[in-house]
Coordinates of C-alpha atoms and ligand atoms in Angstrom, one line a residue:
M251 CA 108.1 145.9 74.4
R252 CA 108.1 142.2 75.2
T253 CA 108.1 140.6 78.7
Q254 CA 107.6 137.0 80.0
V255 CA 104.9 138.0 82.5
A256 CA 102.9 141.2 82.2
I257 CA 101.2 142.1 85.4
I258 CA 98.2 144.4 85.6
G259 CA 98.0 146.1 89.0
G260 CA 100.7 147.3 91.4
G261 CA 99.0 146.4 94.7
P262 CA 100.4 143.8 97.0
S263 CA 99.5 140.9 94.6
G264 CA 101.3 142.4 91.6
L265 CA 104.3 143.6 93.5
L266 CA 104.9 140.4 95.3
L267 CA 104.5 138.3 92.2
S268 CA 107.0 140.5 90.3
H269 CA 109.4 140.4 93.3
L270 CA 109.4 136.5 93.4
L271 CA 109.7 136.1 89.6
D272 CA 112.7 138.5 89.6
Q273 CA 114.5 136.4 92.1
V274 CA 114.5 133.4 89.8
G275 CA 115.3 135.4 86.7
I276 CA 111.8 135.6 85.1
D277 CA 111.1 139.1 83.9
S278 CA 107.9 141.0 84.3
V279 CA 106.4 144.4 83.8
I280 CA 103.8 145.9 86.2
L281 CA 101.2 148.3 84.8
E282 CA 99.4 150.4 87.5
K283 CA 96.5 152.8 87.0
K284 CA 97.3 155.0 89.9
S285 CA 100.3 156.8 91.2
R286 CA 102.7 155.2 93.7
N287 CA 101.6 157.7 96.4
H288 CA 98.0 156.8 95.9
V289 CA 98.7 153.1 96.2
L290 CA 100.7 153.7 99.4
S291 CA 98.1 155.9 101.0
R292 CA 95.4 153.2 101.1
V293 CA 94.6 152.1 104.7
R294 CA 93.9 148.3 104.8
A295 CA 93.8 145.5 107.3
G296 CA 96.9 144.6 109.4
V297 CA 97.0 140.9 110.3
L298 CA 99.4 138.5 108.5
E299 CA 99.0 134.8 108.7
W300 CA 102.1 132.9 109.6
G301 CA 102.4 131.5 106.0
T302 CA 102.4 135.1 104.8
V303 CA 105.1 136.1 107.3
E304 CA 107.3 133.2 106.2
M305 CA 106.8 133.9 102.5
L306 CA 107.8 137.6 103.1
R307 CA 110.8 136.5 105.2
N308 CA 112.0 133.9 102.7
S309 CA 111.9 136.3 99.9
G310 CA 114.0 139.0 101.7
L311 CA 111.0 141.2 102.6
G312 CA 110.9 140.5 106.3
S313 CA 113.4 142.8 108.0
R314 CA 111.2 145.8 108.8
M315 CA 108.3 143.6 109.5
D316 CA 110.3 141.7 112.1
K317 CA 111.5 144.9 113.7
E318 CA 108.2 146.8 113.7
G319 CA 105.5 144.2 113.6
F320 CA 103.9 142.6 116.6
I321 CA 103.6 138.8 117.1
H322 CA 100.1 137.9 118.5
K323 CA 99.7 134.5 120.0
G324 CA 96.0 134.9 120.6
T325 CA 93.0 137.1 120.2
Y326 CA 90.0 138.2 122.3
L327 CA 86.4 137.7 121.4
S328 CA 83.5 139.1 123.3
S329 CA 79.8 138.7 123.6
Q330 CA 77.6 141.4 125.3
N331 CA 80.7 143.1 126.9
K332 CA 82.2 139.9 128.3
G333 CA 85.5 138.8 126.7
F334 CA 87.4 135.6 126.5
R335 CA 90.7 134.7 124.8
V336 CA 91.6 132.2 122.2
D337 CA 95.2 131.1 122.6
F338 CA 96.6 130.2 119.1
Q339 CA 100.0 129.2 120.4
K340 CA 98.5 126.7 122.9
L341 CA 95.8 125.3 120.5
V342 CA 97.6 125.1 117.2
K343 CA 101.2 126.1 118.0
N344 CA 101.0 129.0 115.7
K345 CA 100.6 132.8 115.7
V346 CA 100.0 135.9 113.5
M347 CA 101.9 139.1 112.9
V348 CA 100.2 142.4 113.3
Y349 CA 101.8 144.6 110.5
G350 CA 99.8 146.9 108.3
Q351 CA 99.2 146.1 104.7
T352 CA 100.3 149.6 103.8
E353 CA 103.7 148.7 105.3
V354 CA 103.9 145.5 103.4
T355 CA 103.2 147.4 100.2
A356 CA 105.9 150.0 101.1
D357 CA 108.4 147.2 101.7
L358 CA 107.5 145.8 98.3
Y359 CA 108.0 149.1 96.5
A360 CA 111.4 149.6 98.4
A361 CA 112.5 146.1 97.2
S362 CA 111.5 146.8 93.7
D363 CA 113.4 150.1 93.7
K364 CA 116.6 148.2 94.6
R365 CA 116.3 145.8 91.7
S366 CA 115.1 148.6 89.3
R367 CA 112.1 146.6 88.2
V368 CA 109.7 148.0 85.7
I369 CA 106.5 149.5 87.2
I370 CA 104.6 151.8 84.9
H371 CA 102.2 154.1 86.8
D372 CA 99.3 156.2 85.6
V373 CA 98.4 153.8 82.7
E374 CA 95.0 154.1 81.1
N375 CA 92.7 152.1 79.0
I376 CA 94.4 148.7 79.1
T377 CA 92.9 146.3 76.5
I378 CA 93.8 142.6 76.5
H379 CA 94.2 140.5 73.3
N380 CA 94.8 136.9 72.3
V381 CA 94.8 135.3 75.8
Q382 CA 93.9 132.0 74.3
T383 CA 97.0 131.9 72.1
E384 CA 100.7 132.0 72.4
S385 CA 100.8 135.6 71.0
G386 CA 99.0 137.5 73.7
Y387 CA 99.5 141.2 74.0
L388 CA 98.0 144.2 75.7
I389 CA 97.6 147.9 74.7
Y390 CA 97.7 150.7 77.1
H391 CA 97.9 154.5 77.1
K392 CA 100.0 156.8 79.1
D393 CA 100.3 160.6 78.7
G394 CA 98.3 160.4 75.5
T395 CA 100.5 157.9 73.8
E396 CA 99.5 154.3 73.0
Y397 CA 101.9 151.4 73.8
R398 CA 101.9 147.7 73.3
I399 CA 103.4 144.9 75.4
D400 CA 103.7 141.3 74.2
W401 CA 103.8 138.6 76.9
D402 CA 103.9 134.9 77.5
F403 CA 101.6 135.1 80.4
L404 CA 99.3 137.8 81.9
A405 CA 98.7 138.2 85.7
G406 CA 95.5 140.0 86.5
C407 CA 96.4 141.6 89.9
D408 CA 94.1 144.6 89.3
G409 CA 91.7 144.2 92.2
F410 CA 87.9 143.9 92.2
H411 CA 87.3 146.8 89.8
G412 CA 90.1 145.8 87.3
V413 CA 89.9 144.9 83.6
S414 CA 91.3 141.3 83.8
R415 CA 88.3 139.5 85.2
K416 CA 86.0 141.3 82.8
S417 CA 88.0 140.0 79.9
I418 CA 86.9 136.4 80.6
P419 CA 83.8 135.6 78.6
V420 CA 80.6 135.6 80.7
N421 CA 79.7 132.1 79.6
I422 CA 83.0 130.9 81.1
L423 CA 83.3 132.9 84.3
K424 CA 81.1 131.9 87.3
E425 CA 80.6 134.5 90.0
Y426 CA 79.4 133.8 93.6
E427 CA 78.5 136.7 95.8
R428 CA 77.0 137.7 99.1
V429 CA 76.6 141.3 100.0
Y430 CA 76.2 141.9 103.7
P431 CA 73.5 144.5 104.8
F432 CA 76.0 146.6 106.8
G433 CA 79.4 148.2 106.6
W434 CA 82.4 148.9 108.9
L435 CA 83.1 152.4 110.1
G436 CA 86.8 152.5 110.6
V437 CA 88.9 155.0 112.6
L438 CA 92.6 155.4 112.8
S439 CA 93.9 157.4 115.8
E440 CA 97.2 158.2 117.3
T441 CA 96.4 156.7 120.7
P442 CA 97.8 153.6 122.4
P443 CA 95.9 150.4 121.6
V444 CA 93.3 149.5 124.2
S445 CA 94.5 145.9 124.4
D446 CA 97.7 143.9 123.8
E447 CA 95.7 141.7 121.3
L448 CA 92.8 142.3 119.0
I449 CA 89.2 142.2 120.4
Y450 CA 86.4 141.1 118.1
A451 CA 83.1 142.0 119.8
N452 CA 79.6 140.8 119.3
H453 CA 77.0 143.1 120.8
S454 CA 73.3 143.7 120.4
R455 CA 74.1 147.2 119.2
G456 CA 76.4 145.8 116.5
F457 CA 79.9 144.4 115.9
A458 CA 83.1 146.2 117.0
L459 CA 86.8 145.5 116.6
C460 CA 89.8 146.9 118.4
S461 CA 93.0 146.6 116.4
M462 CA 96.3 148.4 116.2
R463 CA 99.2 149.4 114.0
N464 CA 101.8 150.2 116.6
K465 CA 102.3 151.4 120.2
N466 CA 100.8 154.7 119.5
L467 CA 98.5 154.0 116.5
S468 CA 95.2 152.3 117.0
R469 CA 92.6 151.0 114.5
Y470 CA 89.0 150.6 115.6
Y471 CA 85.9 149.6 113.7
I472 CA 82.2 149.5 114.5
Q473 CA 79.4 148.0 112.4
A474 CA 77.4 150.8 110.8
P475 CA 74.9 151.2 107.9
V476 CA 76.8 151.7 104.6
S477 CA 74.3 154.5 103.9
D478 CA 75.5 156.5 106.9
S479 CA 77.1 159.8 106.2
L480 CA 80.4 160.4 108.0
D481 CA 78.9 163.7 109.3
K482 CA 76.8 161.5 111.6
W483 CA 79.9 160.1 113.2
D484 CA 82.0 162.8 114.7
D485 CA 84.8 161.5 116.9
K486 CA 82.9 161.7 120.2
T487 CA 79.9 159.8 118.8
F488 CA 82.2 157.1 117.4
W489 CA 84.1 156.6 120.7
D490 CA 80.9 156.6 122.8
E491 CA 79.4 153.9 120.5
L492 CA 82.6 151.8 120.5
K493 CA 82.7 151.8 124.3
K494 CA 79.2 150.4 124.5
R495 CA 80.1 147.4 122.4
I496 CA 83.4 146.2 123.8
P497 CA 84.2 144.4 127.1
E498 CA 83.8 146.7 130.1
E499 CA 87.4 146.6 131.1
A500 CA 88.5 147.6 127.7
A501 CA 85.9 150.4 127.6
D502 CA 87.2 151.7 130.9
N503 CA 90.8 151.7 129.6
L504 CA 90.1 153.1 126.1
V505 CA 92.3 156.1 125.3
T506 CA 90.4 158.3 122.8
G507 CA 91.8 161.0 120.6
K508 CA 91.3 162.8 117.3
S509 CA 90.8 160.5 114.4
I510 CA 93.3 160.8 111.6
E511 CA 91.3 158.7 109.1
K512 CA 87.7 157.7 109.1
S513 CA 85.7 155.9 106.4
I514 CA 82.9 153.4 105.9
A515 CA 83.5 150.3 103.9
P516 CA 80.9 147.8 102.6
L517 CA 81.2 144.1 103.3
R518 CA 81.0 141.4 100.7
S519 CA 82.1 137.9 99.9
F520 CA 82.8 137.3 96.2
V521 CA 84.5 134.5 94.3
A522 CA 85.1 134.3 90.5
N523 CA 85.9 131.0 88.9
P524 CA 87.9 129.8 87.0
M525 CA 91.0 131.8 88.0
R526 CA 92.7 131.0 84.7
W527 CA 91.6 131.7 81.2
G528 CA 94.1 130.6 78.6
R529 CA 97.3 132.5 79.5
L530 CA 95.5 135.0 81.8
F531 CA 95.6 134.3 85.6
L532 CA 93.4 136.1 88.1
V533 CA 95.2 136.9 91.4
G534 CA 94.0 138.4 94.7
D535 CA 91.1 140.8 94.8
A536 CA 90.7 140.5 91.0
A537 CA 89.3 137.0 91.7
H538 CA 87.8 137.2 95.2
I539 CA 86.8 139.6 98.0
V540 CA 86.2 138.6 101.6
P541 CA 84.7 140.7 104.4
P542 CA 87.4 142.1 106.6
T543 CA 86.3 140.0 109.6
G544 CA 89.3 137.7 110.1
A545 CA 91.6 139.8 107.9
K546 CA 92.0 137.3 105.1
G547 CA 92.1 139.6 102.1
L548 CA 95.9 140.2 101.8
N549 CA 96.6 136.7 103.0
L550 CA 94.6 135.2 100.2
A551 CA 96.4 137.4 97.7
V552 CA 99.7 136.1 99.0
S553 CA 98.6 132.4 98.7
D554 CA 97.4 133.0 95.1
V555 CA 100.8 134.5 94.3
H556 CA 102.5 131.5 95.9
Y557 CA 100.6 129.1 93.6
L558 CA 101.1 131.2 90.5
F559 CA 104.8 131.8 91.2
E560 CA 105.4 128.0 91.7
A561 CA 103.5 127.4 88.5
L562 CA 105.5 129.9 86.4
K563 CA 108.7 128.7 87.9
L564 CA 107.9 125.1 86.9
Y565 CA 107.1 126.3 83.4
Y566 CA 110.2 128.4 82.8
L567 CA 112.7 126.3 84.8
E568 CA 111.5 122.8 84.1
K569 CA 109.3 123.2 81.0
S570 CA 106.3 121.7 82.8
V571 CA 102.7 123.0 82.4
E572 CA 101.5 121.0 85.4
G573 CA 101.4 124.0 87.8
I574 CA 99.7 126.3 85.2
N575 CA 97.0 123.7 84.5
R576 CA 96.3 123.3 88.2
Y577 CA 96.6 127.0 89.4
S578 CA 92.9 127.7 89.3
E579 CA 91.9 124.5 91.2
K580 CA 94.6 124.9 93.9
A581 CA 94.1 128.6 94.5
S582 CA 90.3 128.4 94.5
E583 CA 90.3 125.5 97.0
R584 CA 92.2 127.6 99.6
V585 CA 90.1 130.7 98.7
W586 CA 86.9 129.0 99.4
K587 CA 88.1 127.8 102.8
A588 CA 88.9 131.4 103.8
V589 CA 85.7 132.7 102.3
R590 CA 83.9 130.2 104.5
F591 CA 85.8 131.3 107.6
S592 CA 85.3 135.0 107.0
W593 CA 81.6 134.5 106.2
W594 CA 81.2 132.5 109.4
M595 CA 83.0 135.1 111.5
T596 CA 80.9 137.8 109.9
T597 CA 77.7 135.9 110.4
Q598 CA 78.3 135.1 114.0
L599 CA 79.6 138.5 115.1
H600 CA 77.3 141.1 113.4
R601 CA 73.8 142.2 114.0
F602 CA 71.6 141.6 110.9
P603 CA 68.5 143.6 110.0
N604 CA 65.4 141.6 110.9
Q605 CA 67.5 139.4 113.2
T606 CA 65.0 137.5 115.4
K607 CA 65.4 136.5 119.0
F608 CA 66.1 133.0 117.8
D609 CA 68.9 134.1 115.6
Q610 CA 70.3 136.1 118.5
Q611 CA 70.2 133.1 120.8
I612 CA 72.0 131.0 118.2
Q613 CA 74.8 133.6 117.9
E614 CA 75.2 133.9 121.7
S615 CA 75.3 130.1 122.1
E616 CA 77.8 129.8 119.2
L617 CA 80.1 132.2 121.1
K618 CA 79.5 130.5 124.4
Y619 CA 80.4 127.1 122.8
L620 CA 83.6 128.7 121.4
E621 CA 84.4 130.1 124.8
E622 CA 84.0 126.7 126.5
S623 CA 85.2 124.2 124.0
N624 CA 88.8 123.5 123.2
A625 CA 87.8 121.7 120.0
A626 CA 85.8 124.8 118.8
Q627 CA 88.7 127.1 119.7
A628 CA 91.2 124.9 117.9
V629 CA 89.0 125.1 114.7
F630 CA 88.9 128.9 115.1
A631 CA 92.6 129.2 115.8
E632 CA 93.6 127.0 112.9
N633 CA 91.6 129.1 110.4
Y634 CA 92.6 132.4 111.9
V635 CA 96.4 131.8 111.8
G636 CA 95.9 130.5 108.2
L637 CA 95.4 127.1 106.6
P638 CA 98.4 125.5 105.0
Y639 CA 99.2 126.2 101.3
Ligands
LIG171 N1 94.9 149.0 85.0 C1 95.9 149.1 85.9 N2 95.9 148.9 87.2 C2 94.7 148.7 87.7 C3 93.5 148.7 86.9 C4 93.6 148.8 85.5 N3 92.6 148.8 84.7 N4 92.4 148.5 87.7 C5 92.9 148.4 89.0 N5 94.3 148.6 89.0 C6 95.2 148.6 90.1 C7 94.6 149.4 91.3 O1 94.9 150.8 91.2 C8 95.4 148.7 92.5 O2 96.6 149.4 92.8 O3 95.3 147.3 90.6 C9 95.7 147.3 92.0 C10 95.0 146.3 92.8 O4 95.4 146.3 94.1 P1 94.5 145.8 95.3 O5 93.1 146.3 95.1 O6 95.2 146.2 96.5 O7 94.5 144.2 95.1 P2 95.6 143.1 95.4 O8 96.9 143.5 95.0 O9 95.0 141.8 94.8 O10 95.6 143.0 97.0 C11 94.7 142.3 97.7 O11 94.8 144.2 99.1 O12 93.1 145.3 98.2 C12 93.5 144.7 99.3 O13 91.8 144.0 100.6 C13 92.6 143.6 99.6 O14 93.9 142.9 101.3 C14 93.6 142.6 100.0 C15 94.8 142.8 99.1
LIG172 C1 92.9 146.0 111.0 O1 93.8 146.1 111.8 O2 92.6 146.9 110.2 C2 92.1 144.7 111.0 C3 92.4 143.7 111.8 C4 91.7 142.5 111.8 C5 90.6 142.4 111.0 C6 90.3 143.4 110.1 C7 91.0 144.6 110.1 O3 89.9 141.3 111.0

């Protein structure tokens, strides 16, 4: 088989890229290791930057999001059970959309069904060949048979554990990483959200976050050691701990219930560079990971896709290699800004092991400054709603 753009990975990055390419007549094939059900059952963050919202709308993917998503014009932060609000609309005339990543992925699959695009699931053992030449190809296996796909370009949209990044020689690829010494214990429950907007809480017992999916589906997180067993966190223990960390009024109003999903996720910041090697492009989680504080993961995947789509369009429609040559530089620049912001939020809001009284005072005064300064709030709001592409 031959295609113009082969895409490894059928997560949000791969699906969105293929959708956009299709709209301008560039053909692509997606190869996904897992089943469609598996991809659609992953619970991920749920805050879309406005740039993401506009990109989804402009490419015809916005109708369910506009019906079922919630526009948030601000967010709450709290320090030692006392909350304050940052008003995005007032400060930077912008907002975010609360709409689960799982829903975005479902919308992308629905759009791809309509256009009968090629998504091959349950593929195994992809190997990548000749990326530095014009005769690149890959080999994969499915149901015990070997297949070959020749391509002009290869998009590595295969997440952190994929094969694409690993195919770039170690003397070329630079990796930057910070692993945080804690995780997030997340709970999904069929209860009404405690607040109309998200609450990011700093507390001496550890960070907490109150988020939501819809009017009767809430998502809550508390900072917990990655090594904790879920047995230690039955529902009651979780709710009791959450209440201790959030503003008093929220704790009083919190409706608790049975959890329908519970898991502990590690937190890391990771960036790989360059994001292009010959005709291979790294996109989304394949090239970078951010801690969930600030919900930048999906939004960064979308901005990478934007730069790559524009580059490929320029190549096929105007025969210019300009965008391709600049992809890595442009995408990385935006990535690093979001890496900085999510590192900053993580650092200011979590309890670190061996945190001294001095460190604690600095955190508290950082939040006090944010509470009182319009300038500091504008910086926060500008980053939270998403920097321009
Ligand atoms: N071959 C084929 N597919 C693969 C391989 C492989 N060797 N390795 C991984 N994949 C698939 C995974 O099964 C997954 O479906 O690639 C997909 C990558 O999807 P994501 O991990 O969702 O990454 P991405 O599409 O870049 O989306 C980024 O989604 O993962 C979240 O937090 C992340 O919000 C961020 C966004
Ligand atoms: C979520 O709703 O899952 C969520 C929201 C905001 C974050 C992280 C996760 O910063």
